[in-house]
Backbone as JSON, one array per atom type, in Angstrom:
{
  "sequence": "MTDLTIDGEIDDSISMHAYRQLELAGCLRVIGVVSILGNGNSTTAQIHRNLERRLPALGGGLWRRLRGPDERYTTVLNKRAEKSADIERLRAIAELIKSATEPVVIAELGPVTVSARLLSGGYVSPAEIEKILAVGGRVRNESFATNRSLGRVFAFRDMNVSEDVWAQDFLIRHHPAKLWMVTYRTGIGARAATAPVIAQTIPSLAAHAKSRARTLRMIGFLGIPTWDTWTTSFFLRTGSSRLGCRSIRARLAITSNSPNSMRLLLGDGGRTITACTNVAN",
  "N": [[-19.21, -42.21, -54.48], [-20.09, -44.36, -51.95], [-20.29, -47.42, -50.08], [-19.41, -47.66, -47.44], [-18.38, -49.55, -44.65], [-17.91, -50.14, -41.12], [-17.21, -52.42, -39.88], [-17.2, -54.61, -41.53], [-16.63, -55.25, -44.84], [-13.57, -53.77, -45.87], [-12.37, -52.36, -47.89], [-13.54, -50.03, -48.87], [-12.98, -48.14, -46.91], [-10.17, -48.08, -47.02], [-10.0, -47.07, -49.56], [-11.03, -44.44, -49.26], [-8.97, -43.28, -47.78], [-6.92, -43.51, -49.69], [-7.89, -41.91, -51.81], [-7.82, -39.45, -50.55], [-5.05, -39.12, -50.26], [-4.3, -38.88, -52.95], [-5.6, -36.53, -53.51], [-4.2, -34.73, -51.88], [-1.81, -34.84, -53.22], [-2.38, -33.46, -55.47], [-3.62, -34.67, -57.63], [-6.33, -34.88, -58.04], [-9.57, -33.51, -57.13], [-11.7, -33.86, -54.51], [-15.07, -33.43, -54.54], [-17.23, -34.18, -53.11], [-18.73, -36.72, -51.04], [-20.82, -39.45, -51.31], [-23.24, -41.36, -49.68], [-24.35, -44.74, -50.03], [-26.53, -47.54, -50.18], [-25.62, -51.03, -49.52], [-22.89, -52.88, -48.81], [-22.92, -55.66, -46.61], [-25.69, -55.75, -46.41], [-26.43, -53.22, -45.65], [-28.32, -50.24, -45.11], [-28.84, -47.09, -46.82], [-29.0, -45.07, -44.92], [-27.64, -46.19, -42.72], [-25.07, -46.45, -43.83], [-24.47, -43.77, -44.2], [-24.24, -42.86, -41.57], [-21.98, -44.31, -40.88], [-20.05, -43.04, -42.48], [-19.92, -40.53, -41.25], [-18.74, -41.24, -38.86], [-16.28, -42.36, -39.61], [-14.88, -41.02, -41.73], [-13.43, -38.63, -40.85], [-11.15, -39.72, -39.55], [-9.81, -40.8, -41.67], [-8.88, -38.77, -43.13], [-10.71, -37.34, -44.54], [-12.39, -35.51, -43.31], [-13.25, -32.92, -43.88], [-14.53, -33.11, -46.24], [-17.44, -32.69, -48.22], [-20.41, -34.25, -47.3], [-22.99, -36.16, -48.62], [-26.23, -37.55, -48.51], [-27.22, -40.46, -50.15], [-29.75, -41.97, -52.34], [-32.46, -43.95, -50.99], [-33.58, -46.06, -52.3], [-32.97, -48.64, -54.69], [-32.12, -48.47, -58.2], [-33.29, -50.56, -59.54], [-35.56, -51.08, -57.96], [-37.02, -48.69, -58.31], [-37.48, -48.85, -61.02], [-39.21, -51.01, -61.15], [-41.39, -50.06, -59.67], [-42.02, -47.81, -61.04], [-41.84, -45.24, -60.09], [-40.58, -42.6, -57.97], [-39.41, -42.04, -54.63], [-40.24, -39.14, -52.73], [-38.32, -38.13, -50.95], [-35.99, -39.26, -51.93], [-35.86, -38.0, -54.4], [-35.24, -35.37, -53.67], [-32.72, -35.79, -52.56], [-31.24, -36.7, -54.76], [-31.41, -34.46, -56.38], [-29.83, -32.71, -54.9], [-27.32, -33.92, -55.13], [-27.0, -33.72, -57.87], [-26.91, -30.92, -58.17], [-24.46, -30.4, -56.97], [-22.71, -31.65, -58.77], [-23.21, -30.11, -61.06], [-22.19, -27.71, -60.22], [-19.48, -27.91, -60.36], [-16.35, -26.85, -61.68], [-14.69, -28.18, -63.31], [-14.21, -31.2, -65.29], [-16.26, -33.89, -64.15], [-15.68, -36.83, -62.44], [-17.23, -39.75, -61.5], [-16.81, -41.89, -58.88], [-17.85, -44.94, -58.26], [-18.07, -46.81, -55.58], [-19.67, -48.69, -54.59], [-22.78, -50.3, -55.4], [-23.93, -49.21, -58.66], [-26.0, -47.43, -58.37], [-26.52, -44.62, -57.89], [-25.38, -43.2, -60.09], [-26.87, -44.35, -62.19], [-29.48, -43.57, -61.52], [-29.27, -40.78, -61.51], [-28.73, -40.24, -64.22], [-30.76, -41.62, -65.65], [-33.01, -40.4, -64.66], [-32.8, -37.85, -65.56], [-31.57, -35.93, -64.01], [-28.96, -35.05, -64.29], [-27.01, -34.24, -67.18], [-25.5, -36.34, -69.7], [-23.19, -35.08, -70.64], [-22.18, -33.75, -68.47], [-20.78, -35.52, -66.97], [-17.69, -37.0, -66.93], [-16.48, -39.59, -66.62], [-17.49, -42.79, -65.28], [-16.42, -44.54, -62.69], [-16.31, -47.87, -61.72], [-16.95, -51.04, -60.04], [-16.68, -54.44, -60.68], [-17.73, -57.42, -62.48], [-16.93, -60.23, -64.61], [-15.1, -62.72, -66.45], [-16.45, -65.25, -68.62], [-17.39, -68.22, -66.9], [-15.7, -67.68, -64.8], [-15.08, -67.97, -61.37], [-15.98, -66.69, -58.18], [-14.61, -67.88, -56.05], [-12.2, -69.27, -53.78], [-11.19, -71.79, -53.65], [-9.88, -72.79, -51.49], [-9.88, -73.85, -48.1], [-12.95, -72.98, -46.54], [-13.66, -71.69, -48.78], [-13.83, -73.44, -50.87], [-16.37, -74.26, -50.87], [-18.02, -72.04, -50.48], [-18.67, -69.39, -52.52], [-18.25, -65.97, -52.9], [-20.47, -63.29, -53.87], [-20.63, -61.14, -56.77], [-20.77, -58.38, -55.59], [-21.24, -55.54, -55.97], [-22.45, -55.46, -58.43], [-24.63, -57.27, -58.22], [-26.18, -56.08, -56.25], [-27.66, -54.09, -57.46], [-28.72, -54.81, -60.18], [-30.09, -53.86, -62.46], [-29.44, -51.22, -62.55], [-26.76, -51.36, -63.27], [-27.12, -52.56, -65.75], [-28.52, -50.54, -67.1], [-26.55, -48.51, -67.37], [-24.67, -49.82, -68.98], [-26.14, -50.31, -71.3], [-26.98, -47.74, -72.12], [-24.98, -45.83, -71.61], [-22.33, -46.78, -72.22], [-19.76, -45.89, -72.95], [-19.02, -44.28, -70.89], [-18.23, -45.9, -68.82], [-15.7, -47.24, -66.75], [-14.18, -49.88, -65.51], [-13.1, -51.68, -62.68], [-12.28, -55.05, -62.21], [-13.01, -58.35, -60.82], [-10.58, -59.79, -61.03], [-8.68, -57.85, -60.65], [-8.14, -57.01, -58.03], [-7.02, -59.01, -56.48], [-4.52, -61.5, -55.45], [-1.25, -60.31, -55.78], [-2.07, -57.73, -55.4], [-3.62, -57.64, -53.2], [-4.05, -56.61, -49.78], [-2.45, -56.71, -46.53], [-3.23, -57.26, -43.06], [-1.24, -56.23, -41.19], [0.16, -54.37, -42.84], [-1.87, -52.58, -43.53], [-2.51, -51.61, -40.98], [-0.12, -50.33, -40.32], [0.01, -48.33, -42.26], [-2.46, -47.0, -42.12], [-3.32, -46.33, -39.22], [-5.77, -46.04, -37.83], [-7.38, -48.0, -38.86], [-6.54, -50.42, -37.91], [-7.68, -52.37, -36.07], [-10.01, -53.07, -37.44], [-8.92, -54.1, -39.81], [-7.54, -56.36, -38.87], [-9.65, -57.94, -37.92], [-11.09, -58.3, -40.3], [-9.26, -59.68, -41.91], [-9.11, -62.08, -40.52], [-11.66, -63.16, -40.94], [-11.64, -63.46, -43.75], [-9.63, -65.33, -44.1], [-10.91, -67.66, -43.42], [-12.34, -68.34, -45.68], [-10.38, -68.81, -47.44], [-8.75, -66.7, -48.37], [-5.59, -65.26, -48.52], [-4.82, -62.72, -48.2], [-6.18, -59.35, -48.03], [-8.54, -58.52, -50.26], [-8.64, -55.68, -52.44], [-10.45, -54.32, -54.14], [-12.14, -51.95, -54.65], [-10.35, -49.88, -54.07], [-8.61, -49.77, -56.21], [-9.79, -48.25, -58.14], [-8.66, -45.8, -57.99], [-6.53, -45.85, -59.71], [-7.26, -44.85, -62.15], [-6.63, -42.18, -62.14], [-3.92, -42.0, -62.29], [-0.83, -41.76, -64.09], [0.22, -44.11, -65.34], [-1.65, -45.86, -64.53], [-3.95, -47.15, -65.75], [-2.78, -48.79, -67.71], [-1.21, -50.53, -66.19], [-3.14, -51.97, -64.87], [-4.27, -53.31, -66.92], [-6.34, -52.19, -68.43], [-8.82, -52.03, -70.89], [-10.69, -51.81, -73.99], [-13.66, -53.63, -74.05], [-16.28, -55.94, -74.67], [-19.38, -56.02, -72.9], [-22.03, -57.39, -70.93], [-25.13, -57.91, -69.17], [-26.22, -61.01, -67.96], [-28.24, -63.92, -67.5], [-26.97, -66.51, -65.72], [-27.23, -68.69, -64.07], [-29.27, -70.61, -61.77], [-29.3, -69.51, -59.32], [-29.86, -67.22, -56.49], [-28.42, -64.93, -57.15], [-28.33, -64.73, -59.99], [-28.08, -63.05, -62.2], [-25.42, -61.8, -63.94], [-22.5, -59.82, -64.62], [-20.99, -60.14, -67.55], [-17.89, -60.34, -69.27], [-16.31, -59.83, -72.41], [-18.01, -61.36, -73.95], [-19.91, -60.62, -75.86], [-22.33, -57.89, -76.19], [-22.27, -54.38, -75.14], [-19.59, -52.02, -75.7], [-17.3, -51.34, -73.21], [-14.87, -49.92, -70.93], [-12.72, -52.03, -69.27], [-10.76, -53.37, -66.6], [-8.5, -55.93, -66.4], [-6.18, -57.3, -65.69], [-4.38, -59.79, -63.96], [-2.61, -59.64, -60.96], [0.82, -60.49, -60.65]],
  "CA": [[-20.33, -42.96, -53.94], [-19.48, -45.43, -51.18], [-21.08, -48.17, -49.09], [-18.4, -47.9, -46.42], [-18.78, -50.12, -43.37], [-16.87, -50.0, -40.11], [-16.9, -53.71, -39.26], [-17.27, -55.68, -42.53], [-15.67, -54.95, -45.91], [-12.69, -52.67, -45.46], [-11.73, -51.68, -49.01], [-14.06, -48.67, -49.02], [-12.23, -47.28, -46.0], [-8.85, -47.91, -47.62], [-10.19, -46.21, -50.73], [-11.16, -43.06, -48.82], [-7.61, -42.84, -47.45], [-6.16, -43.39, -50.94], [-8.37, -40.73, -52.54], [-7.31, -38.26, -49.85], [-3.64, -38.97, -50.6], [-4.25, -38.35, -54.31], [-6.02, -35.14, -53.45], [-3.08, -33.99, -51.32], [-0.77, -34.8, -54.24], [-2.83, -32.61, -56.57], [-4.1, -35.47, -58.76], [-7.78, -34.73, -58.17], [-10.22, -32.76, -56.06], [-12.94, -34.53, -54.09], [-16.08, -32.39, -54.31], [-18.24, -34.68, -52.2], [-18.84, -38.17, -50.83], [-22.24, -39.8, -51.23], [-23.52, -42.67, -49.09], [-25.29, -45.57, -50.78], [-26.76, -48.87, -49.61], [-24.75, -52.05, -50.1], [-22.15, -53.86, -48.02], [-23.53, -56.24, -45.42], [-27.13, -55.42, -46.4], [-26.6, -51.93, -45.0], [-29.15, -49.23, -45.76], [-28.14, -45.83, -47.07], [-28.93, -44.33, -43.64], [-26.56, -46.78, -41.94], [-23.8, -46.09, -44.45], [-24.25, -42.34, -43.95], [-23.73, -42.76, -40.19], [-20.61, -44.82, -40.91], [-19.21, -41.99, -43.04], [-19.73, -39.5, -40.24], [-17.85, -41.77, -37.82], [-14.97, -42.81, -40.06], [-14.16, -40.15, -42.66], [-12.41, -37.75, -40.24], [-9.93, -40.47, -39.24], [-9.17, -41.17, -42.93], [-8.42, -37.54, -43.77], [-11.78, -36.72, -45.31], [-13.32, -34.85, -42.4], [-13.78, -31.67, -44.44], [-15.28, -33.39, -47.47], [-18.88, -32.56, -48.12], [-21.08, -35.55, -47.28], [-24.38, -36.13, -49.06], [-26.91, -38.84, -48.39], [-27.75, -40.96, -51.4], [-31.14, -42.46, -52.32], [-32.74, -45.16, -50.21], [-34.05, -47.15, -53.16], [-32.19, -49.04, -55.86], [-32.71, -48.19, -59.51], [-34.14, -51.73, -59.83], [-36.83, -50.87, -57.27], [-37.71, -47.58, -58.97], [-37.91, -49.35, -62.32], [-40.39, -51.87, -60.94], [-42.48, -49.24, -59.15], [-42.24, -46.69, -61.98], [-42.02, -44.03, -59.29], [-39.49, -42.3, -57.05], [-39.8, -41.44, -53.35], [-39.97, -37.71, -52.72], [-37.06, -37.88, -50.25], [-34.9, -39.6, -52.85], [-35.8, -36.95, -55.43], [-34.52, -34.23, -53.1], [-31.31, -36.16, -52.4], [-30.64, -36.74, -56.08], [-31.28, -33.08, -56.83], [-28.68, -32.12, -54.21], [-26.13, -34.48, -55.75], [-26.92, -33.13, -59.21], [-26.47, -29.53, -58.02], [-23.03, -30.43, -56.69], [-22.04, -31.97, -60.03], [-23.35, -28.97, -61.96], [-21.41, -26.58, -59.7], [-18.05, -28.14, -60.58], [-15.77, -26.07, -62.78], [-13.86, -29.1, -64.08], [-14.93, -32.45, -65.58], [-16.58, -34.68, -62.96], [-15.58, -38.28, -62.51], [-17.94, -40.38, -60.39], [-16.23, -43.16, -58.45], [-18.9, -45.75, -57.62], [-17.42, -47.87, -54.82], [-20.73, -49.63, -54.25], [-23.6, -50.47, -56.6], [-23.94, -47.98, -59.48], [-27.35, -46.89, -58.21], [-26.61, -43.16, -57.97], [-25.14, -42.79, -61.48], [-28.0, -44.77, -63.02], [-30.66, -42.76, -61.21], [-29.03, -39.42, -61.96], [-28.82, -40.17, -65.68], [-32.07, -42.08, -66.14], [-34.04, -39.45, -64.23], [-32.57, -36.53, -66.14], [-31.04, -34.97, -63.02], [-27.77, -34.5, -64.92], [-26.85, -34.64, -68.58], [-24.27, -37.12, -69.9], [-22.04, -34.2, -70.87], [-21.67, -33.26, -67.19], [-20.0, -36.58, -66.33], [-16.62, -37.47, -67.81], [-16.37, -41.05, -66.5], [-18.04, -43.44, -64.1], [-15.55, -45.64, -62.27], [-17.14, -48.83, -61.0], [-16.26, -52.27, -59.66], [-17.46, -55.65, -60.91], [-17.59, -58.09, -63.77], [-16.13, -61.45, -64.69], [-15.11, -63.43, -67.72], [-17.34, -66.41, -68.51], [-16.92, -69.36, -66.1], [-14.85, -67.27, -63.68], [-15.76, -68.15, -60.09], [-15.48, -65.87, -57.08], [-14.26, -68.8, -54.98], [-10.75, -69.39, -53.64], [-10.81, -73.21, -53.68], [-9.12, -73.1, -50.28], [-10.68, -73.81, -46.87], [-14.39, -72.92, -46.81], [-13.81, -71.12, -50.11], [-14.17, -74.5, -51.82], [-17.83, -74.43, -50.82], [-18.71, -70.75, -50.53], [-18.15, -68.36, -53.41], [-18.98, -64.73, -52.65], [-21.11, -62.74, -55.05], [-20.12, -59.9, -57.36], [-21.74, -57.63, -54.8], [-21.63, -54.24, -56.51], [-23.35, -55.71, -59.56], [-25.86, -57.94, -57.81], [-26.99, -55.21, -55.39], [-28.58, -53.3, -58.29], [-28.35, -55.29, -61.52], [-30.66, -53.07, -63.55], [-28.65, -49.99, -62.63], [-25.6, -51.72, -64.09], [-27.61, -52.8, -67.11], [-28.85, -49.24, -67.69], [-25.32, -47.81, -67.78], [-24.06, -50.54, -70.1], [-26.97, -50.14, -72.51], [-27.19, -46.35, -72.54], [-23.8, -44.98, -71.44], [-21.17, -47.67, -72.09], [-18.48, -45.16, -73.09], [-18.7, -43.62, -69.61], [-17.83, -46.88, -67.81], [-14.32, -47.69, -66.56], [-14.48, -50.82, -64.43], [-12.18, -52.61, -62.03], [-12.94, -56.35, -62.14], [-12.6, -59.28, -59.78], [-9.18, -60.17, -61.19], [-7.79, -56.73, -60.43], [-7.81, -56.72, -56.64], [-6.55, -60.19, -55.74], [-3.11, -61.82, -55.64], [-0.26, -59.36, -55.26], [-2.71, -56.44, -55.1], [-4.31, -57.73, -51.92], [-3.32, -56.02, -48.67], [-2.39, -57.51, -45.31], [-3.63, -56.49, -41.88], [-0.14, -55.42, -40.65], [0.46, -53.23, -43.71], [-2.96, -51.61, -43.36], [-2.36, -51.0, -39.65], [1.03, -49.43, -40.35], [-0.27, -47.21, -43.15], [-3.67, -46.3, -41.67], [-3.49, -46.87, -37.87], [-7.16, -46.06, -37.37], [-8.04, -49.19, -39.4], [-5.82, -51.61, -37.45], [-8.58, -53.38, -35.51], [-10.89, -53.49, -38.53], [-8.14, -54.94, -40.73], [-7.27, -57.64, -38.22], [-10.9, -58.7, -37.92], [-11.45, -58.66, -41.68], [-8.32, -60.71, -42.35], [-9.49, -63.33, -39.86], [-12.84, -63.67, -41.65], [-11.28, -63.85, -45.1], [-8.83, -66.58, -44.05], [-11.83, -68.78, -43.34], [-12.76, -68.73, -47.03], [-9.21, -69.09, -48.26], [-7.97, -65.55, -48.82], [-4.37, -65.05, -47.75], [-4.74, -61.28, -48.0], [-7.45, -58.64, -48.05], [-8.75, -57.94, -51.59], [-8.8, -54.21, -52.38], [-11.02, -53.95, -55.43], [-12.58, -50.55, -54.75], [-9.22, -48.97, -53.99], [-7.91, -49.67, -57.5], [-10.39, -47.22, -58.99], [-7.76, -44.65, -57.97], [-5.57, -45.97, -60.81], [-7.73, -44.03, -63.27], [-6.06, -40.84, -62.05], [-2.47, -42.1, -62.34], [-0.35, -41.74, -65.47], [0.33, -45.47, -65.88], [-2.59, -46.7, -63.79], [-4.79, -47.98, -66.6], [-1.98, -49.83, -68.38], [-0.79, -51.52, -65.19], [-4.29, -52.83, -64.54], [-4.74, -53.98, -68.13], [-7.63, -51.64, -68.82], [-8.97, -52.1, -72.34], [-12.06, -51.87, -74.49], [-14.14, -55.01, -74.06], [-17.74, -55.99, -74.66], [-19.93, -56.42, -71.6], [-23.49, -57.5, -70.89], [-25.74, -58.63, -68.06], [-26.79, -62.26, -68.45], [-28.65, -64.93, -66.51], [-25.99, -67.59, -65.88], [-27.49, -69.81, -63.17], [-30.58, -70.56, -61.1], [-29.08, -69.03, -57.96], [-30.47, -65.91, -56.24], [-27.64, -63.91, -57.83], [-28.13, -65.33, -61.3], [-27.7, -62.02, -63.17], [-24.01, -61.5, -63.79], [-21.89, -58.98, -65.62], [-20.02, -60.94, -68.3], [-16.96, -59.58, -70.09], [-15.77, -60.54, -73.56], [-18.99, -62.33, -74.42], [-21.0, -59.87, -76.48], [-22.84, -56.73, -75.48], [-21.77, -53.06, -75.49], [-18.17, -51.85, -75.42], [-16.91, -50.51, -72.07], [-13.48, -50.12, -70.54], [-12.6, -52.87, -68.07], [-9.38, -53.66, -66.22], [-8.59, -57.38, -66.18], [-4.88, -57.93, -65.42], [-4.15, -60.43, -62.66], [-1.29, -59.28, -60.43], [1.69, -61.65, -60.43]],
  "C": [[-19.76, -44.17, -53.2], [-20.48, -46.1, -50.26], [-20.15, -48.61, -47.96], [-19.0, -48.47, -45.14], [-17.61, -50.02, -42.4], [-16.55, -51.32, -39.42], [-16.99, -54.87, -40.25], [-16.2, -55.46, -43.59], [-14.86, -53.71, -45.53], [-12.16, -51.86, -46.64], [-12.3, -50.29, -49.27], [-13.3, -47.69, -48.13], [-10.82, -47.02, -46.52], [-8.94, -46.95, -48.8], [-10.3, -44.75, -50.33], [-9.8, -42.48, -48.46], [-6.81, -42.59, -48.74], [-6.59, -42.16, -51.74], [-7.9, -39.45, -51.86], [-5.83, -38.04, -50.17], [-3.47, -38.42, -52.02], [-4.65, -36.88, -54.35], [-4.88, -34.27, -52.92], [-1.94, -33.84, -52.33], [-1.16, -33.98, -55.46], [-3.33, -33.36, -57.78], [-5.58, -35.28, -59.04], [-8.29, -33.85, -57.05], [-11.53, -33.46, -55.74], [-13.96, -33.45, -53.78], [-17.19, -32.87, -53.39], [-18.2, -36.19, -52.11], [-20.3, -38.49, -50.57], [-22.4, -41.2, -50.66], [-24.52, -43.42, -49.95], [-25.36, -46.95, -50.14], [-25.8, -49.9, -50.21], [-24.18, -53.03, -49.12], [-22.9, -54.34, -46.79], [-25.0, -55.94, -45.28], [-27.41, -54.1, -45.69], [-27.53, -51.03, -45.81], [-28.32, -47.98, -46.0], [-27.99, -45.04, -45.78], [-27.8, -44.87, -42.77], [-25.18, -46.4, -42.5], [-23.47, -44.62, -44.17], [-23.72, -42.12, -42.53], [-22.28, -43.26, -40.13], [-19.63, -43.76, -41.43], [-18.91, -40.92, -41.99], [-18.75, -39.95, -39.17], [-16.44, -41.96, -38.34], [-14.2, -41.81, -40.92], [-13.13, -39.23, -42.0], [-11.09, -38.47, -39.97], [-9.15, -40.84, -40.5], [-8.71, -39.95, -43.71], [-9.49, -36.79, -44.52], [-12.79, -35.98, -44.46], [-13.95, -33.59, -42.95], [-14.52, -31.89, -45.75], [-16.77, -33.21, -47.23], [-19.52, -33.94, -48.22], [-22.55, -35.37, -47.66], [-24.97, -37.52, -48.91], [-27.5, -39.23, -49.74], [-29.17, -41.47, -51.26], [-31.28, -43.74, -51.51], [-33.06, -46.35, -51.12], [-33.11, -47.39, -54.34], [-32.9, -48.58, -57.13], [-33.66, -49.33, -59.89], [-35.51, -51.56, -59.2], [-37.65, -49.79, -57.96], [-38.25, -48.04, -60.32], [-39.17, -50.19, -62.19], [-41.6, -51.06, -60.49], [-42.93, -48.17, -60.14], [-42.52, -45.4, -61.23], [-40.83, -43.87, -58.36], [-40.05, -41.72, -55.76], [-39.4, -39.97, -53.34], [-38.65, -37.39, -52.02], [-35.87, -38.19, -51.15], [-34.75, -38.55, -53.94], [-35.0, -35.76, -54.92], [-33.04, -34.55, -52.95], [-30.59, -36.18, -53.74], [-30.47, -35.33, -56.66], [-30.07, -32.42, -56.18], [-27.37, -32.62, -54.8], [-25.91, -33.86, -57.13], [-26.43, -31.68, -59.15], [-24.97, -29.46, -57.76], [-22.24, -30.7, -57.98], [-22.07, -30.77, -60.97], [-22.49, -27.78, -61.51], [-19.92, -26.73, -59.95], [-17.56, -27.36, -61.79], [-14.86, -26.92, -63.66], [-14.67, -30.37, -64.36], [-15.1, -33.3, -64.32], [-16.44, -36.17, -63.27], [-16.29, -38.84, -61.29], [-17.28, -41.72, -60.09], [-17.3, -43.91, -57.66], [-18.22, -46.92, -56.9], [-18.43, -48.88, -54.27], [-21.52, -49.92, -55.51], [-23.71, -49.14, -57.35], [-25.3, -47.28, -59.45], [-27.43, -45.39, -58.48], [-26.42, -42.69, -59.41], [-26.33, -43.13, -62.37], [-29.22, -43.9, -62.76], [-30.48, -41.31, -61.64], [-29.25, -39.28, -63.46], [-30.19, -40.57, -66.2], [-33.17, -41.09, -65.79], [-33.86, -38.06, -64.78], [-32.08, -35.49, -65.15], [-29.77, -34.31, -63.52], [-27.76, -34.95, -66.37], [-25.57, -35.45, -68.71], [-23.03, -36.25, -70.06], [-21.42, -33.7, -69.57], [-20.84, -34.29, -66.45], [-18.96, -37.09, -67.32], [-16.54, -38.99, -67.81], [-17.1, -41.51, -65.25], [-17.14, -44.63, -63.79], [-16.39, -46.58, -61.42], [-16.35, -50.12, -60.79], [-17.17, -53.46, -59.91], [-17.19, -56.25, -62.27], [-16.66, -59.28, -63.72], [-16.13, -61.97, -66.11], [-15.96, -64.67, -67.52], [-16.64, -67.55, -67.77], [-15.94, -68.97, -64.99], [-15.65, -67.35, -62.39], [-15.14, -67.25, -59.04], [-15.26, -66.75, -55.85], [-12.75, -68.96, -54.95], [-10.25, -70.83, -53.8], [-9.85, -73.58, -52.56], [-10.06, -72.98, -49.09], [-12.16, -73.82, -47.23], [-14.67, -72.31, -48.19], [-14.07, -72.16, -51.18], [-15.68, -74.64, -51.93], [-18.55, -73.11, -51.06], [-17.99, -69.79, -51.48], [-18.94, -67.08, -53.13], [-19.49, -64.15, -53.95], [-20.39, -61.49, -55.55], [-21.03, -58.8, -56.83], [-22.18, -56.33, -55.46], [-22.57, -54.37, -57.69], [-24.69, -56.25, -59.06], [-26.74, -57.09, -56.9], [-27.99, -54.39, -56.21], [-28.3, -53.62, -59.76], [-28.9, -54.41, -62.64], [-30.03, -51.69, -63.64], [-27.41, -50.23, -63.5], [-26.0, -51.9, -65.53], [-27.92, -51.48, -67.82], [-27.6, -48.54, -68.2], [-24.66, -48.5, -68.96], [-24.83, -50.31, -71.39], [-26.96, -48.71, -73.04], [-25.95, -45.46, -72.46], [-22.52, -45.83, -71.33], [-19.83, -46.95, -72.17], [-18.07, -44.46, -71.8], [-18.06, -44.59, -68.62], [-16.36, -47.25, -67.9], [-14.36, -48.58, -65.33], [-13.28, -51.65, -63.99], [-12.91, -53.94, -61.87], [-12.38, -57.21, -61.01], [-11.11, -59.57, -59.83], [-8.22, -59.09, -60.69], [-7.32, -56.59, -58.99], [-7.31, -57.88, -55.83], [-5.06, -60.4, -55.99], [-2.22, -60.77, -55.01], [-0.87, -57.99, -54.94], [-3.55, -56.5, -53.82], [-3.43, -57.1, -50.84], [-3.26, -57.0, -47.51], [-2.76, -56.64, -44.13], [-2.48, -55.67, -41.31], [0.19, -54.2, -41.5], [-0.62, -52.16, -43.59], [-2.81, -50.87, -42.03], [-1.21, -50.0, -39.62], [0.74, -48.17, -41.15], [-1.42, -46.34, -42.65], [-3.99, -46.82, -40.26], [-4.94, -46.95, -37.39], [-7.93, -47.29, -37.86], [-7.44, -50.49, -38.86], [-6.76, -52.71, -36.95], [-9.51, -53.93, -36.58], [-10.16, -54.44, -39.47], [-7.87, -56.31, -40.14], [-8.5, -58.53, -38.23], [-11.27, -59.17, -39.32], [-10.54, -59.76, -42.21], [-8.68, -62.07, -41.77], [-10.69, -63.97, -40.57], [-12.47, -64.2, -43.02], [-10.43, -65.12, -45.14], [-9.72, -67.8, -44.01], [-12.32, -69.25, -44.7], [-11.58, -68.76, -48.0], [-8.43, -67.92, -48.78], [-6.76, -65.35, -47.91], [-4.12, -63.57, -47.49], [-6.13, -60.68, -48.05], [-7.61, -58.01, -49.44], [-9.12, -56.46, -51.48], [-9.41, -53.66, -53.66], [-11.34, -52.46, -55.55], [-11.41, -49.59, -54.82], [-8.54, -48.78, -55.33], [-8.61, -48.77, -58.48], [-9.51, -45.97, -59.02], [-6.77, -44.68, -59.14], [-5.96, -45.13, -62.02], [-7.01, -42.68, -63.32], [-4.53, -40.84, -62.14], [-2.0, -42.29, -63.78], [-0.29, -43.13, -66.09], [-0.68, -46.42, -65.24], [-3.38, -47.66, -64.66], [-3.99, -49.1, -67.27], [-1.54, -50.9, -67.4], [-1.93, -52.47, -64.82], [-4.82, -53.58, -65.77], [-6.1, -53.49, -68.58], [-7.72, -51.56, -70.34], [-10.44, -52.07, -72.72], [-12.49, -53.32, -74.59], [-15.66, -54.98, -74.03], [-18.24, -56.54, -73.34], [-21.44, -56.47, -71.69], [-23.92, -58.19, -69.61], [-26.41, -59.86, -68.62], [-27.19, -63.14, -67.28], [-27.76, -66.15, -66.71], [-26.25, -68.79, -64.97], [-28.9, -69.66, -62.6], [-30.46, -70.05, -59.66], [-29.76, -67.67, -57.76], [-29.73, -64.76, -56.93], [-27.3, -64.37, -59.24], [-27.72, -64.33, -62.38], [-26.25, -61.63, -62.92], [-23.51, -60.61, -64.92], [-20.77, -59.77, -66.29], [-19.18, -60.06, -69.2], [-16.45, -60.44, -71.24], [-16.71, -61.56, -74.15], [-20.19, -61.61, -75.02], [-21.42, -58.67, -75.64], [-22.25, -55.42, -75.99], [-20.31, -52.93, -75.06], [-17.94, -50.86, -74.27], [-15.4, -50.62, -71.89], [-13.45, -50.92, -69.25], [-11.15, -53.25, -67.86], [-9.33, -55.12, -65.76], [-7.27, -58.05, -65.88], [-4.85, -58.55, -64.03], [-2.75, -60.06, -62.19], [-0.45, -60.54, -60.22], [2.43, -61.5, -59.1]]
}
């Protein structure tokens, strides 16, 4: 599940390239890529068009592409109803999962909307999903600010969580053992990428990487954080240990009066999930 953009966040694009390399190495098999709303306030329809434009250049041109739902789990919860078009899309995703002959791991590179809606709506059974890889979470008092340049003033939000907080809450409350989460700490520091390295490794992303690096420097990032890409570590023999993945309690909590007041807190009560929290030196 991805909210890949072609001119904003770049880690989804890097992730698609990385998953293709793992597939070529025989570590996994990608059975499909699902578009979902998210980055830059993009709709699911916009993300789906982005996938059609970019996936071939990243090696995923033959992957099956499915359009995800238009509405967040939070919206459905409030309305107590689902749009008919979304029902058909979720059924198609569920059919793909059910057709797999091996355990299915869902990599949620955007908000966890699709997993929450599949499970809460009974489209799939928990037994049909081995793990849900997701991105987000912080320890108490951890700030998503760099304290450099404009980053002293502007802290970005924990986007994948805040885009659909009740979807995240549903998975933590009802399926915590399924969750394996990369956190803010995991993709910064030495695990950040640079525009030249991205351009050398994935030439089709050169212009995007240069533009993204320029924006991030304004808020104090010396590199390009690659949070989503580190979900690939789940499939590597020493991946989880290198990221410091461990059992830890997690819960959604109101921590401020800001528009993004609901935050995923780690190590402060709640249900036990697996979260990766090592800072790269």
